[in-house]
Coordinates of C-alpha atoms in Angstrom, one line a residue:
Chain A
M8 CA -33.2 -55.4 20.0
S9 CA -34.1 -58.2 17.6
Y10 CA -32.5 -61.6 17.9
N11 CA -33.5 -62.5 14.4
I12 CA -31.5 -61.9 11.3
N13 CA -30.8 -58.4 10.0
T14 CA -31.1 -57.3 6.4
K15 CA -27.4 -57.9 5.8
G16 CA -27.6 -61.5 6.8
Y17 CA -26.2 -61.2 10.3
Y18 CA -27.4 -62.2 13.7
G19 CA -25.5 -59.5 15.7
D20 CA -21.8 -60.2 14.9
F21 CA -22.5 -63.6 13.3
G22 CA -23.5 -64.9 9.9
G23 CA -22.7 -63.4 6.5
A24 CA -21.6 -65.3 3.5
Y25 CA -17.8 -66.0 3.5
I26 CA -17.7 -67.9 0.3
P27 CA -15.3 -68.3 -2.6
E28 CA -16.3 -66.4 -5.7
M29 CA -17.1 -69.7 -7.4
L30 CA -20.1 -70.0 -5.1
Y31 CA -21.3 -66.5 -5.3
P32 CA -23.8 -66.8 -8.2
N33 CA -25.5 -69.9 -6.6
V34 CA -25.8 -68.3 -3.2
E35 CA -26.7 -64.9 -4.6
E36 CA -29.5 -66.5 -6.7
L37 CA -30.9 -68.1 -3.6
R38 CA -30.5 -64.9 -1.5
Q39 CA -32.4 -62.8 -4.1
N40 CA -35.2 -65.3 -4.4
Y41 CA -35.8 -67.2 -1.2
L42 CA -38.0 -64.7 0.6
K43 CA -40.0 -63.9 -2.5
I44 CA -40.6 -67.6 -3.1
M45 CA -41.4 -68.4 0.5
S46 CA -44.0 -65.7 0.7
D47 CA -45.8 -66.8 -2.4
S48 CA -49.2 -68.1 -1.4
E49 CA -49.0 -71.1 -3.8
F50 CA -45.7 -72.1 -2.3
Q51 CA -47.1 -71.8 1.2
K52 CA -50.1 -73.9 0.3
E53 CA -48.0 -76.6 -1.2
F54 CA -45.6 -76.6 1.7
H55 CA -48.3 -76.8 4.3
Q56 CA -50.2 -79.4 2.4
L57 CA -47.2 -81.7 2.3
L58 CA -46.4 -81.0 6.0
K59 CA -49.9 -82.1 6.8
D60 CA -50.5 -85.1 4.5
Y61 CA -46.9 -86.4 4.0
V62 CA -45.0 -85.5 7.2
G63 CA -48.0 -85.9 9.5
R64 CA -48.1 -82.4 11.0
P65 CA -49.0 -80.9 13.3
S66 CA -46.8 -82.9 15.6
P67 CA -48.4 -83.3 19.0
L68 CA -47.6 -81.1 21.9
Y69 CA -47.7 -83.8 24.6
F70 CA -48.0 -83.1 28.3
A71 CA -45.6 -85.6 29.9
K72 CA -47.4 -86.3 33.1
R73 CA -45.1 -88.7 34.8
L74 CA -41.9 -86.8 33.8
S75 CA -43.6 -83.6 35.1
E76 CA -44.4 -85.3 38.4
K77 CA -40.9 -86.5 38.8
Y78 CA -39.3 -83.1 38.2
E79 CA -42.2 -81.1 39.9
T80 CA -43.0 -78.9 37.0
N81 CA -45.1 -78.9 33.8
I82 CA -43.2 -80.5 30.9
Y83 CA -44.6 -80.5 27.4
L84 CA -42.9 -82.5 24.7
K85 CA -43.0 -81.2 21.1
R86 CA -43.2 -84.6 19.3
E87 CA -41.0 -84.0 16.2
D88 CA -40.0 -87.7 16.7
L89 CA -43.4 -88.6 15.2
N90 CA -42.7 -86.9 11.9
H91 CA -42.2 -89.0 8.7
T92 CA -38.5 -90.2 8.7
G93 CA -38.4 -89.7 12.5
A94 CA -37.1 -86.2 13.1
H95 CA -37.6 -82.5 12.5
K96 CA -35.2 -82.7 9.6
I97 CA -38.0 -83.3 7.1
N98 CA -39.6 -79.9 7.7
N99 CA -36.6 -78.3 6.1
T100 CA -36.1 -80.8 3.3
I101 CA -39.7 -80.4 2.2
G102 CA -39.3 -76.7 2.1
Q103 CA -36.0 -76.8 0.3
I104 CA -37.1 -79.3 -2.3
L105 CA -40.0 -77.0 -3.2
M106 CA -37.5 -74.1 -3.3
A107 CA -35.3 -76.1 -5.6
K108 CA -38.2 -76.8 -8.0
R109 CA -39.1 -73.1 -8.0
L110 CA -35.5 -72.2 -8.9
G111 CA -35.6 -74.7 -11.8
K112 CA -32.9 -77.0 -10.2
H113 CA -33.2 -80.7 -11.0
R114 CA -30.1 -82.1 -9.2
I115 CA -30.0 -82.2 -5.4
I116 CA -27.0 -82.5 -3.2
A117 CA -26.7 -82.7 0.6
E118 CA -24.3 -83.5 3.3
T119 CA -25.1 -85.8 6.2
G120 CA -23.4 -86.9 9.4
A121 CA -25.4 -89.7 11.0
G122 CA -27.6 -90.0 8.0
Q123 CA -30.8 -88.4 9.2
H124 CA -30.6 -85.4 7.0
G125 CA -29.4 -87.6 4.2
V126 CA -32.5 -89.8 4.6
A127 CA -34.8 -86.8 4.8
T128 CA -33.3 -85.4 1.6
A129 CA -33.4 -88.7 -0.3
T130 CA -37.0 -89.0 0.8
V131 CA -38.1 -85.7 -0.7
C132 CA -36.1 -86.3 -3.8
A133 CA -37.9 -89.6 -4.3
L134 CA -41.2 -87.8 -3.7
M135 CA -40.4 -85.2 -6.4
G136 CA -38.5 -87.5 -8.7
L137 CA -35.2 -85.5 -8.6
E138 CA -31.7 -86.8 -8.8
C139 CA -30.1 -87.0 -5.3
I140 CA -26.5 -87.2 -4.3
I141 CA -25.6 -87.4 -0.6
Y142 CA -22.1 -86.7 0.7
M143 CA -21.2 -88.6 3.9
G144 CA -17.9 -89.0 5.7
E145 CA -16.2 -92.4 5.0
I146 CA -16.1 -93.0 8.7
D147 CA -19.8 -92.2 9.2
I148 CA -20.7 -94.5 6.3
A149 CA -19.0 -97.4 8.2
R150 CA -20.8 -96.7 11.5
Q151 CA -24.3 -95.7 10.1
A152 CA -24.9 -98.7 7.8
P153 CA -28.8 -98.7 8.2
N154 CA -29.2 -95.1 7.2
V155 CA -26.8 -95.6 4.2
A156 CA -29.1 -98.5 3.2
R157 CA -32.2 -96.3 3.6
M158 CA -30.7 -93.6 1.4
K159 CA -29.9 -96.2 -1.3
M160 CA -33.4 -97.7 -1.1
L161 CA -34.8 -94.2 -1.6
G162 CA -32.7 -93.9 -4.8
A163 CA -29.9 -91.7 -3.7
T164 CA -26.3 -92.0 -4.6
V165 CA -24.1 -91.9 -1.5
I166 CA -20.6 -90.6 -2.1
P167 CA -18.0 -91.1 0.7
A168 CA -16.1 -88.0 1.8
K169 CA -12.5 -89.1 2.0
S170 CA -10.8 -85.8 2.8
G171 CA -9.7 -84.4 6.2
S172 CA -11.3 -86.2 9.1
K173 CA -13.8 -88.1 6.9
T174 CA -16.8 -87.0 9.0
L175 CA -19.6 -84.4 8.8
K176 CA -17.5 -81.3 8.3
D177 CA -15.7 -83.0 5.4
A178 CA -18.9 -84.2 3.9
T179 CA -20.1 -80.6 4.0
N180 CA -16.8 -79.5 2.3
E181 CA -17.4 -82.1 -0.4
A182 CA -21.0 -81.0 -1.0
I183 CA -19.8 -77.4 -1.3
R184 CA -17.1 -78.5 -3.8
D185 CA -19.8 -80.4 -5.8
W186 CA -21.8 -77.2 -5.9
I187 CA -18.8 -75.2 -7.2
N188 CA -18.4 -77.8 -9.9
N189 CA -22.2 -77.8 -10.8
P190 CA -23.3 -74.2 -10.5
I191 CA -26.2 -74.2 -12.9
N192 CA -28.5 -77.2 -12.4
T193 CA -27.9 -78.1 -8.7
H194 CA -29.4 -77.1 -5.4
Y195 CA -27.6 -77.8 -2.2
I196 CA -30.0 -78.7 0.7
I197 CA -28.1 -77.8 3.8
G198 CA -29.5 -79.7 6.8
S199 CA -29.0 -77.2 9.6
V200 CA -29.1 -73.5 10.3
V201 CA -25.4 -73.3 9.2
G202 CA -23.6 -72.2 6.0
P203 CA -23.6 -68.9 4.2
H204 CA -26.5 -66.5 4.3
P205 CA -29.3 -67.1 3.4
Y206 CA -29.1 -70.7 4.5
P207 CA -29.3 -70.2 8.3
D208 CA -32.4 -67.9 7.9
M209 CA -34.1 -70.1 5.2
V210 CA -33.7 -73.3 7.3
A211 CA -34.9 -71.5 10.4
R212 CA -38.0 -70.3 8.6
F213 CA -38.8 -73.8 7.4
Q214 CA -38.3 -75.1 10.9
A215 CA -40.3 -72.3 12.4
I216 CA -43.4 -74.4 11.9
V217 CA -42.4 -76.0 15.2
S218 CA -42.8 -72.9 17.3
E219 CA -45.8 -71.8 15.2
E220 CA -47.6 -74.9 16.3
I221 CA -46.4 -74.7 19.9
Q222 CA -48.0 -71.3 20.1
W223 CA -51.6 -72.5 19.3
Q224 CA -51.2 -75.9 20.8
L225 CA -50.2 -74.4 24.2
K226 CA -53.0 -72.0 24.1
E227 CA -55.5 -74.7 23.3
Q228 CA -54.2 -76.9 26.2
T229 CA -53.3 -74.4 28.9
G230 CA -54.8 -71.1 27.8
K231 CA -51.3 -69.6 27.8
T232 CA -49.9 -68.0 24.8
K233 CA -46.3 -68.7 25.7
P234 CA -44.2 -71.1 27.7
D235 CA -41.8 -70.0 30.5
Y236 CA -39.0 -72.1 29.0
I237 CA -38.1 -73.8 25.7
I238 CA -35.4 -76.4 25.8
A239 CA -33.7 -77.9 22.7
C240 CA -30.5 -79.6 21.9
V241 CA -28.0 -77.8 19.6
G242 CA -25.6 -79.3 17.1
G243 CA -25.8 -77.0 14.1
G244 CA -29.1 -75.9 15.8
S245 CA -32.0 -76.4 13.4
N246 CA -34.5 -77.9 15.8
A247 CA -33.6 -75.3 18.4
A248 CA -34.0 -72.6 15.8
G249 CA -37.4 -73.9 14.9
A250 CA -38.6 -74.3 18.5
Y251 CA -37.4 -70.8 19.4
Y252 CA -38.3 -69.0 16.3
H253 CA -41.6 -67.3 17.2
F254 CA -40.4 -66.6 20.7
L255 CA -37.0 -65.1 19.8
D256 CA -38.0 -61.6 20.6
N257 CA -40.3 -62.4 23.5
T258 CA -37.9 -62.3 26.4
D259 CA -40.5 -63.6 28.8
V260 CA -39.8 -67.0 27.3
K261 CA -36.5 -68.3 28.5
L262 CA -34.5 -70.3 26.0
I263 CA -32.2 -73.2 26.9
A264 CA -29.8 -74.6 24.4
V265 CA -28.2 -77.9 25.2
E266 CA -24.9 -78.9 23.8
A267 CA -23.0 -82.2 23.8
A268 CA -20.2 -82.3 26.3
G269 CA -19.1 -85.7 25.1
K270 CA -16.9 -87.3 27.6
G271 CA -16.6 -84.1 29.5
I272 CA -16.1 -80.5 28.4
H273 CA -12.4 -80.5 28.9
S274 CA -11.8 -84.1 28.1
G275 CA -10.6 -83.3 24.5
E276 CA -13.6 -85.3 23.3
S277 CA -16.5 -82.9 23.3
A278 CA -18.8 -80.9 21.0
A279 CA -19.7 -78.0 23.4
T280 CA -19.0 -75.3 20.9
S281 CA -20.2 -72.4 23.1
V282 CA -17.7 -73.2 25.8
L283 CA -14.8 -74.5 23.6
G284 CA -15.4 -72.4 20.4
K285 CA -14.1 -69.1 19.3
E286 CA -15.3 -66.7 16.7
G287 CA -14.3 -67.6 13.2
I288 CA -15.4 -68.8 9.8
I289 CA -16.8 -72.3 9.1
H290 CA -18.7 -73.4 5.9
G291 CA -19.1 -69.8 4.8
S292 CA -20.5 -68.4 8.1
K293 CA -19.0 -66.3 10.8
T294 CA -19.9 -68.0 14.0
L295 CA -18.4 -69.8 17.0
L296 CA -16.4 -72.9 16.1
M297 CA -14.0 -75.3 17.7
Q298 CA -10.5 -74.6 16.3
T299 CA -6.8 -74.6 17.2
T300 CA -5.1 -71.3 18.2
D301 CA -3.8 -71.3 14.6
G302 CA -7.4 -71.3 13.2
Q303 CA -7.5 -74.9 12.0
I304 CA -10.9 -76.5 12.5
T305 CA -10.9 -79.3 15.0
E306 CA -12.9 -82.5 15.2
P307 CA -15.6 -82.6 17.8
Y308 CA -16.9 -85.7 19.6
S309 CA -20.3 -86.7 20.9
I310 CA -22.0 -90.1 21.4
S311 CA -24.7 -88.4 19.3
A312 CA -23.8 -88.1 15.7
G313 CA -26.3 -85.3 15.2
L314 CA -24.6 -83.0 17.7
D315 CA -21.1 -83.8 16.4
Y316 CA -20.4 -80.5 14.5
P317 CA -17.5 -78.2 15.3
G318 CA -19.5 -75.1 14.8
V319 CA -23.0 -73.8 15.7
G320 CA -25.4 -71.8 13.6
P321 CA -24.9 -68.0 13.7
M322 CA -28.3 -67.5 15.3
H323 CA -27.2 -69.6 18.3
A324 CA -23.7 -67.9 18.4
H325 CA -25.7 -64.6 18.8
L326 CA -28.1 -66.1 21.4
Y327 CA -25.1 -67.2 23.4
K328 CA -23.1 -64.0 23.1
S329 CA -26.0 -61.8 23.9
G330 CA -27.1 -64.0 26.8
R331 CA -30.6 -64.4 25.3
A332 CA -30.3 -68.2 25.6
E333 CA -28.8 -70.2 28.5
F334 CA -26.3 -72.8 27.2
L335 CA -25.9 -76.1 29.1
S336 CA -23.5 -78.9 28.3
I337 CA -24.5 -82.5 28.9
T338 CA -22.2 -85.5 28.8
D339 CA -22.7 -88.8 26.9
N340 CA -23.6 -90.5 30.2
E341 CA -26.0 -87.9 31.4
A342 CA -27.8 -88.0 28.0
M343 CA -28.0 -91.7 27.8
N344 CA -29.6 -91.9 31.3
A345 CA -32.1 -89.2 30.5
G346 CA -33.0 -91.1 27.3
L347 CA -33.6 -94.3 29.3
E348 CA -35.6 -92.4 31.8
L349 CA -38.0 -91.1 29.2
C350 CA -38.5 -94.6 27.9
Q351 CA -39.5 -95.8 31.3
L352 CA -41.6 -92.9 32.4
E353 CA -43.4 -92.0 29.2
G354 CA -42.9 -95.0 26.8
I355 CA -41.0 -92.9 24.3
I356 CA -37.6 -93.9 23.0
P357 CA -35.9 -90.6 22.1
A358 CA -33.0 -89.9 19.7
I359 CA -29.8 -89.4 21.6
E360 CA -29.7 -85.8 20.4
S361 CA -33.0 -85.2 22.2
S362 CA -31.8 -87.1 25.2
H363 CA -29.3 -84.4 25.7
A364 CA -32.1 -81.9 26.0
L365 CA -34.0 -84.2 28.4
A366 CA -31.0 -84.3 30.8
T367 CA -31.6 -80.6 31.5
F368 CA -34.1 -81.7 34.2
K369 CA -31.3 -83.2 36.3
K370 CA -29.3 -80.0 36.0
K371 CA -31.8 -77.3 36.5
Q372 CA -34.8 -77.0 38.9
F373 CA -37.9 -75.5 37.4
K374 CA -40.8 -74.0 39.5
P375 CA -44.0 -76.1 40.0
N376 CA -46.0 -73.6 38.1
N377 CA -43.5 -73.3 35.2
V378 CA -44.6 -74.4 31.7
V379 CA -41.6 -76.0 30.1
V380 CA -41.6 -77.0 26.4
L381 CA -38.9 -79.4 25.2
S382 CA -38.3 -80.1 21.6
L383 CA -38.2 -83.9 21.2
S384 CA -36.4 -83.6 17.9
G385 CA -36.1 -87.2 16.9
R386 CA -36.9 -90.8 17.7
G387 CA -34.4 -93.3 19.0
D388 CA -34.8 -96.1 16.4
K389 CA -31.6 -95.1 14.7
D390 CA -29.8 -95.2 18.0
L391 CA -30.8 -98.6 19.3
E392 CA -27.4 -100.1 18.8
T393 CA -25.8 -97.3 20.8
Y394 CA -28.3 -97.6 23.6
I395 CA -27.8 -101.4 23.5
N396 CA -24.0 -101.1 23.8
H397 CA -24.2 -98.4 26.4
F398 CA -26.6 -100.2 28.8
K399 CA -25.5 -103.7 27.9
L400 CA -29.1 -104.6 27.0
Chain B
M19 CA 5.8 -49.4 -6.9
N20 CA 4.6 -52.8 -5.6
R21 CA 6.6 -55.7 -7.1
I22 CA 3.3 -57.1 -8.5
N23 CA 2.5 -54.0 -10.4
K24 CA 6.1 -53.7 -11.7
K25 CA 6.0 -57.3 -12.9
L26 CA 2.8 -56.8 -14.7
L27 CA 4.4 -54.1 -16.8
E28 CA 6.9 -56.5 -18.2
N29 CA 6.3 -57.3 -21.9
K30 CA 5.8 -61.1 -21.5
K31 CA 3.3 -63.7 -20.5
L32 CA 3.7 -64.4 -16.8
L33 CA 4.1 -67.8 -15.2
S34 CA 2.9 -68.0 -11.6
I35 CA 3.2 -71.1 -9.5
Y36 CA 1.2 -72.0 -6.3
F37 CA 2.7 -74.3 -3.8
T38 CA 1.5 -75.4 -0.3
A39 CA 3.9 -74.2 2.4
G40 CA 5.1 -77.0 4.5
Y41 CA 4.8 -79.6 1.8
P42 CA 6.3 -82.1 1.0
S43 CA 8.5 -81.3 4.1
L44 CA 8.0 -78.6 6.7
D45 CA 11.2 -76.7 5.7
N46 CA 10.9 -76.8 1.9
T47 CA 9.4 -73.3 1.7
V48 CA 12.6 -71.3 1.1
S49 CA 14.2 -73.8 -1.3
I50 CA 11.0 -74.0 -3.4
I51 CA 10.8 -70.2 -3.7
E52 CA 14.5 -69.8 -4.6
G53 CA 14.4 -72.7 -7.0
L54 CA 11.3 -71.4 -8.8
E55 CA 12.7 -67.9 -9.1
K56 CA 16.0 -69.3 -10.5
N57 CA 14.1 -71.2 -13.1
G58 CA 12.2 -68.2 -14.4
V59 CA 8.9 -68.2 -12.5
D60 CA 7.5 -64.7 -12.4
I61 CA 5.1 -64.7 -9.4
L62 CA 4.8 -67.1 -6.5
E63 CA 1.7 -67.9 -4.5
I64 CA 2.6 -69.3 -1.1
G65 CA -0.3 -71.5 0.1
L66 CA -1.0 -71.1 3.8
P67 CA -2.5 -74.5 4.6
F68 CA -6.0 -74.8 6.0
S69 CA -7.9 -77.8 7.4
D70 CA -11.0 -77.2 5.3
P71 CA -10.0 -75.8 1.9
L72 CA -13.4 -75.4 0.3
A73 CA -12.3 -74.3 -3.1
D74 CA -9.6 -76.9 -3.6
G75 CA -9.6 -80.3 -5.2
P76 CA -8.0 -83.5 -3.8
T77 CA -4.4 -82.6 -4.7
I78 CA -4.2 -79.3 -2.8
Q79 CA -6.4 -80.7 0.0
A80 CA -4.0 -83.6 0.6
S81 CA -0.9 -81.4 0.5
S82 CA -2.6 -79.0 3.0
T83 CA -3.4 -81.9 5.4
Q84 CA 0.2 -83.2 5.1
A85 CA 1.6 -79.7 5.6
L86 CA -0.4 -79.2 8.8
N87 CA 0.7 -82.7 10.0
N88 CA 4.2 -81.6 9.3
G89 CA 3.7 -78.7 11.7
M90 CA 3.1 -75.8 9.4
T91 CA 1.4 -72.8 11.1
T92 CA 1.1 -69.1 10.3
K93 CA 3.9 -68.3 12.8
V94 CA 6.2 -71.0 11.4
L95 CA 5.6 -69.7 7.8
F96 CA 6.5 -66.1 8.8
T97 CA 9.7 -67.4 10.6
Q98 CA 10.7 -69.3 7.4
L99 CA 10.1 -66.2 5.3
K100 CA 12.0 -63.9 7.6
D101 CA 15.1 -63.4 5.3
I102 CA 13.4 -64.2 2.0
R103 CA 14.0 -60.8 0.6
K104 CA 17.7 -61.2 0.9
T105 CA 17.7 -63.7 -1.9
V106 CA 14.4 -63.4 -3.8
S107 CA 13.1 -60.5 -5.8
I108 CA 10.0 -61.7 -7.6
P109 CA 6.5 -60.9 -6.3
L110 CA 5.4 -63.1 -3.4
I111 CA 1.7 -63.6 -2.7
I112 CA 0.2 -65.5 0.2
M113 CA -2.9 -67.5 -0.7
G114 CA -4.9 -68.7 2.3
Y115 CA -8.4 -69.1 3.7
F116 CA -9.7 -66.4 5.9
N117 CA -10.1 -68.2 9.3
P118 CA -6.4 -68.7 10.0
I119 CA -5.8 -65.1 9.1
L120 CA -8.7 -64.0 11.3
Q121 CA -7.2 -66.0 14.2
Y122 CA -3.8 -64.5 13.8
G123 CA -5.4 -61.0 13.7
V124 CA -5.9 -59.4 10.3
E125 CA -3.9 -56.3 11.2
A126 CA -1.1 -58.3 12.8
F127 CA -1.1 -60.6 9.7
C128 CA -0.8 -57.7 7.3
K129 CA 1.9 -56.1 9.3
K130 CA 3.9 -59.3 9.3
C131 CA 3.4 -59.8 5.6
Q132 CA 4.8 -56.3 5.0
E133 CA 7.8 -57.0 7.3
V134 CA 8.9 -60.1 5.5
G135 CA 8.2 -58.7 2.0
I136 CA 4.9 -60.2 0.9
D137 CA 3.4 -58.2 -1.9
G138 CA -0.2 -59.4 -2.1
L139 CA -2.9 -61.7 -0.7
I140 CA -5.4 -64.1 -2.2
I141 CA -8.1 -65.0 0.3
P142 CA -10.8 -67.0 -1.6
D143 CA -13.4 -66.9 1.1
L144 CA -13.1 -63.2 2.0
P145 CA -16.0 -61.7 0.1
V146 CA -15.4 -58.5 -1.9
D147 CA -17.9 -56.5 0.2
V148 CA -16.5 -57.5 3.5
Y149 CA -13.0 -56.7 2.3
H150 CA -14.2 -53.3 1.0
D151 CA -16.1 -52.4 4.2
E152 CA -13.7 -53.8 6.9
Y153 CA -10.2 -54.5 5.7
Q154 CA -9.2 -52.6 2.6
E155 CA -7.7 -49.8 4.7
I156 CA -5.6 -52.2 6.7
F157 CA -4.3 -54.0 3.5
E158 CA -3.4 -50.7 1.9
K159 CA -1.7 -49.4 5.0
H160 CA 0.6 -52.4 4.7
K161 CA 1.1 -52.1 1.0
L162 CA -0.6 -55.3 0.2
I163 CA -2.5 -55.9 -3.0
N164 CA -5.6 -58.0 -2.6
I165 CA -6.3 -60.3 -5.5
F166 CA -10.0 -61.2 -6.3
L167 CA -11.3 -64.1 -8.3
I168 CA -13.8 -64.1 -11.1
T169 CA -15.4 -67.2 -12.8
P170 CA -17.3 -67.9 -16.0
Q171 CA -20.5 -67.3 -13.9
T172 CA -19.4 -63.9 -12.6
S173 CA -21.7 -61.2 -14.1
E174 CA -20.2 -58.4 -16.1
K175 CA -21.5 -55.9 -13.5
R176 CA -19.7 -57.7 -10.7
I177 CA -16.5 -58.1 -12.8
R178 CA -16.5 -54.3 -13.3
Y179 CA -17.0 -53.8 -9.6
I180 CA -14.2 -56.2 -8.8
D181 CA -12.0 -54.4 -11.4
S182 CA -12.8 -51.1 -9.8
I183 CA -11.5 -52.1 -6.3
S184 CA -8.5 -54.1 -7.6
N185 CA -5.1 -52.7 -8.2
G186 CA -3.0 -55.6 -9.2
F187 CA -4.4 -58.4 -11.4
I188 CA -7.6 -60.3 -11.5
Y189 CA -7.4 -64.0 -10.8
M190 CA -9.5 -65.5 -13.6
V191 CA -10.8 -69.0 -12.6
S192 CA -10.8 -70.9 -15.9
S193 CA -14.0 -72.9 -15.3
S194 CA -16.6 -73.6 -12.7
S195 CA -14.6 -76.1 -10.7
V196 CA -12.4 -76.6 -7.7
T197 CA -8.7 -76.7 -8.3
G198 CA -7.0 -79.5 -10.1
S199 CA -10.1 -80.9 -11.8
Q200 CA -9.6 -79.9 -15.4
S201 CA -7.6 -81.5 -18.2
G202 CA -7.4 -79.2 -21.2
F203 CA -9.5 -76.3 -22.3
G204 CA -12.4 -76.5 -24.7
E205 CA -14.3 -74.0 -26.8
A206 CA -16.3 -72.7 -23.9
Q207 CA -13.2 -71.6 -22.0
T208 CA -11.7 -70.0 -25.0
Q209 CA -14.9 -68.0 -25.5
Y210 CA -14.8 -67.0 -21.9
F211 CA -11.1 -65.9 -22.1
K212 CA -12.0 -63.8 -25.2
R213 CA -15.1 -62.3 -23.5
I214 CA -13.1 -61.1 -20.5
A215 CA -10.3 -59.8 -22.7
N216 CA -12.9 -57.8 -24.6
L217 CA -14.0 -56.1 -21.5
K218 CA -10.8 -54.1 -21.5
L219 CA -10.5 -54.1 -17.7
K220 CA -8.0 -51.8 -16.0
N221 CA -6.4 -54.8 -14.2
P222 CA -4.6 -57.5 -16.2
Q223 CA -6.0 -61.0 -15.8
I224 CA -4.1 -64.1 -14.8
V225 CA -5.8 -67.4 -15.4
G226 CA -5.8 -70.2 -12.8
F227 CA -7.3 -73.7 -12.4
G228 CA -6.7 -76.3 -15.1
I229 CA -3.3 -75.3 -16.2
S230 CA -0.8 -78.1 -16.2
D231 CA 1.4 -78.1 -19.3
K232 CA 2.5 -76.1 -22.3
T233 CA -0.7 -76.5 -24.2
T234 CA -2.9 -75.3 -21.4
F235 CA -0.4 -72.5 -20.5
N236 CA -0.4 -71.2 -24.1
Q237 CA -4.2 -71.4 -24.4
A238 CA -4.7 -69.6 -21.1
T239 CA -2.2 -66.8 -22.0
Q240 CA -3.4 -66.3 -25.5
F241 CA -5.8 -63.7 -24.2
A242 CA -4.6 -63.2 -20.6
K243 CA -1.4 -61.7 -19.1
G244 CA -0.4 -64.9 -17.4
A245 CA -1.3 -68.2 -15.9
I246 CA -1.1 -69.9 -12.5
I247 CA -0.2 -73.5 -11.9
G248 CA -1.0 -75.2 -8.6
S249 CA -2.1 -78.8 -8.5
A250 CA 0.3 -79.9 -11.3
F251 CA 3.2 -78.5 -9.4
I252 CA 2.1 -80.1 -6.1
K253 CA 1.9 -83.5 -8.0
Y254 CA 5.4 -82.9 -9.3
V255 CA 7.0 -82.2 -6.0
S256 CA 5.2 -85.0 -4.3
E257 CA 6.7 -87.4 -6.8
F258 CA 10.1 -85.9 -7.6
G259 CA 10.8 -83.7 -4.6
V260 CA 12.0 -80.1 -4.6
N261 CA 15.6 -80.4 -6.0
N262 CA 15.1 -80.4 -9.7
L263 CA 12.4 -77.8 -10.3
K264 CA 13.9 -77.0 -13.8
R265 CA 12.5 -80.2 -15.2
F266 CA 9.0 -79.1 -14.1
I267 CA 9.3 -75.6 -15.6
N268 CA 10.5 -77.1 -18.9
T269 CA 7.2 -78.9 -19.2
I270 CA 5.4 -75.5 -19.1
K271 CA 7.5 -73.2 -21.2
D272 CA 10.5 -73.4 -23.6

């Protein structure tokens, strides 16, 4: 059994391309070309050169000694927080901007929630000199002012999404509508392993650099070719997809996916899709999503804007349903405390998304000889205000 | 014979209207249907509102949000339509996104449609292949015609494929856009209308998106069998309510 995508664009029961006919030519053009383009040696060369010189890869695999001592196991942090723009998001936007150029597109659109993917997209558009339009929920624009300013400095146009709940899912809807209205010259850079096929697979492949590096870095440092566990937070799930990718079918490696429980799974303010979601269609993909019994998509909540998505990528829906990955839910408070702990034990201020993954160590006991790799997907600079308010600093 | 097929045989250009069920008020559904039939509308598309209508512009989005806030659900809609065939004889089509139908259960949904007298479905985000592989049998068992969309970007090969698995009409999206974003048709659209007419498809075409008045209705139906109006009608009822629908129809045809 493979846990990766099949030739029809599905992970088990999940995935596919449930899109209106107006989007079909765009998505089909991408589907027919993405593997061919990605396997081209010139493309690979350019992609890896930029990852090295511009993003700063490989990101370190860091043995967190004091954290390991505290939890009596061996914890390695995959330092995606040290990438240019501060998170794993840039791996995907570098890949997709090169894809857009190969497809002859000169206008780039993207959605963003907290603004991290928006910044990563605006960054690569500036790098390549392409027009950049970012859709962002009106409510998110108000609460993420520094990232809005960053995108503008980078030359992007930020358009408020005023429909529905005015947050990430609505920004995604608006970006899709833009793509319907501009079918010829525009490429849509989706920021996570969500959306219609081939997006989940394409984004996972660009993020797969993370697990590719983990493989050789771990070997170099420990002599082992694989860890016992990989832990990653999951919103849409792109950093988890990247960290798992090369270990998906190696069941000796246990996968742990950490979702945001918000104020508690059953508090009505949560984003724990695996627990609260049901199978359905969101943004062109069949997956697990939070919805009413009538099939209307509901608004999730998490203190972390990056985990605040009502669905989850189809790869993760399949990892959940098949039992390949263990899913944990971490509340706002548990995450914030784990984030502060990392600051004080290791001198690293993590993004609140990554703090959710870090909270795993309070929930689950690992063996002293286990090798546990945790994807530290982003840095906490963007979250300082939230940390300040939470801890009354 | 299905009411849609029968209607398509009539020797005239067909006017079809889309409205969002549950808008402006929850219980307007029946009076809108009856009022439009009385005023000469040929086919009705009853919009089942969805929280995230990807293919729709601001007007239909806002009406959908309002309809959901008013309490519209799939169950409520079927209850409202329970006796519709006692008073209404024109073809009725439900247009909705796939997720609410999936949650209701595709088979249960189709069965209920047949019970209340729905003739067809338009589900923009149900792909042709998935329909063909998984649902066609169920739709046909319940005598429902599934209507597919084509756009100016749809290849001839794909149009012919869509034509081959359709047995009602083809919903011809007038331009590459979401609903309600056009004002008037230009040369490019006329060329597109002509190009499709020249394909001599087995299914007649009805044009949607961008039709709002006599001019656009006449342009659209010069080469096609009919035209569908959505956003312009929603705008009308949000301003003038549902009691004087004749005035709206008079702005479309004489």
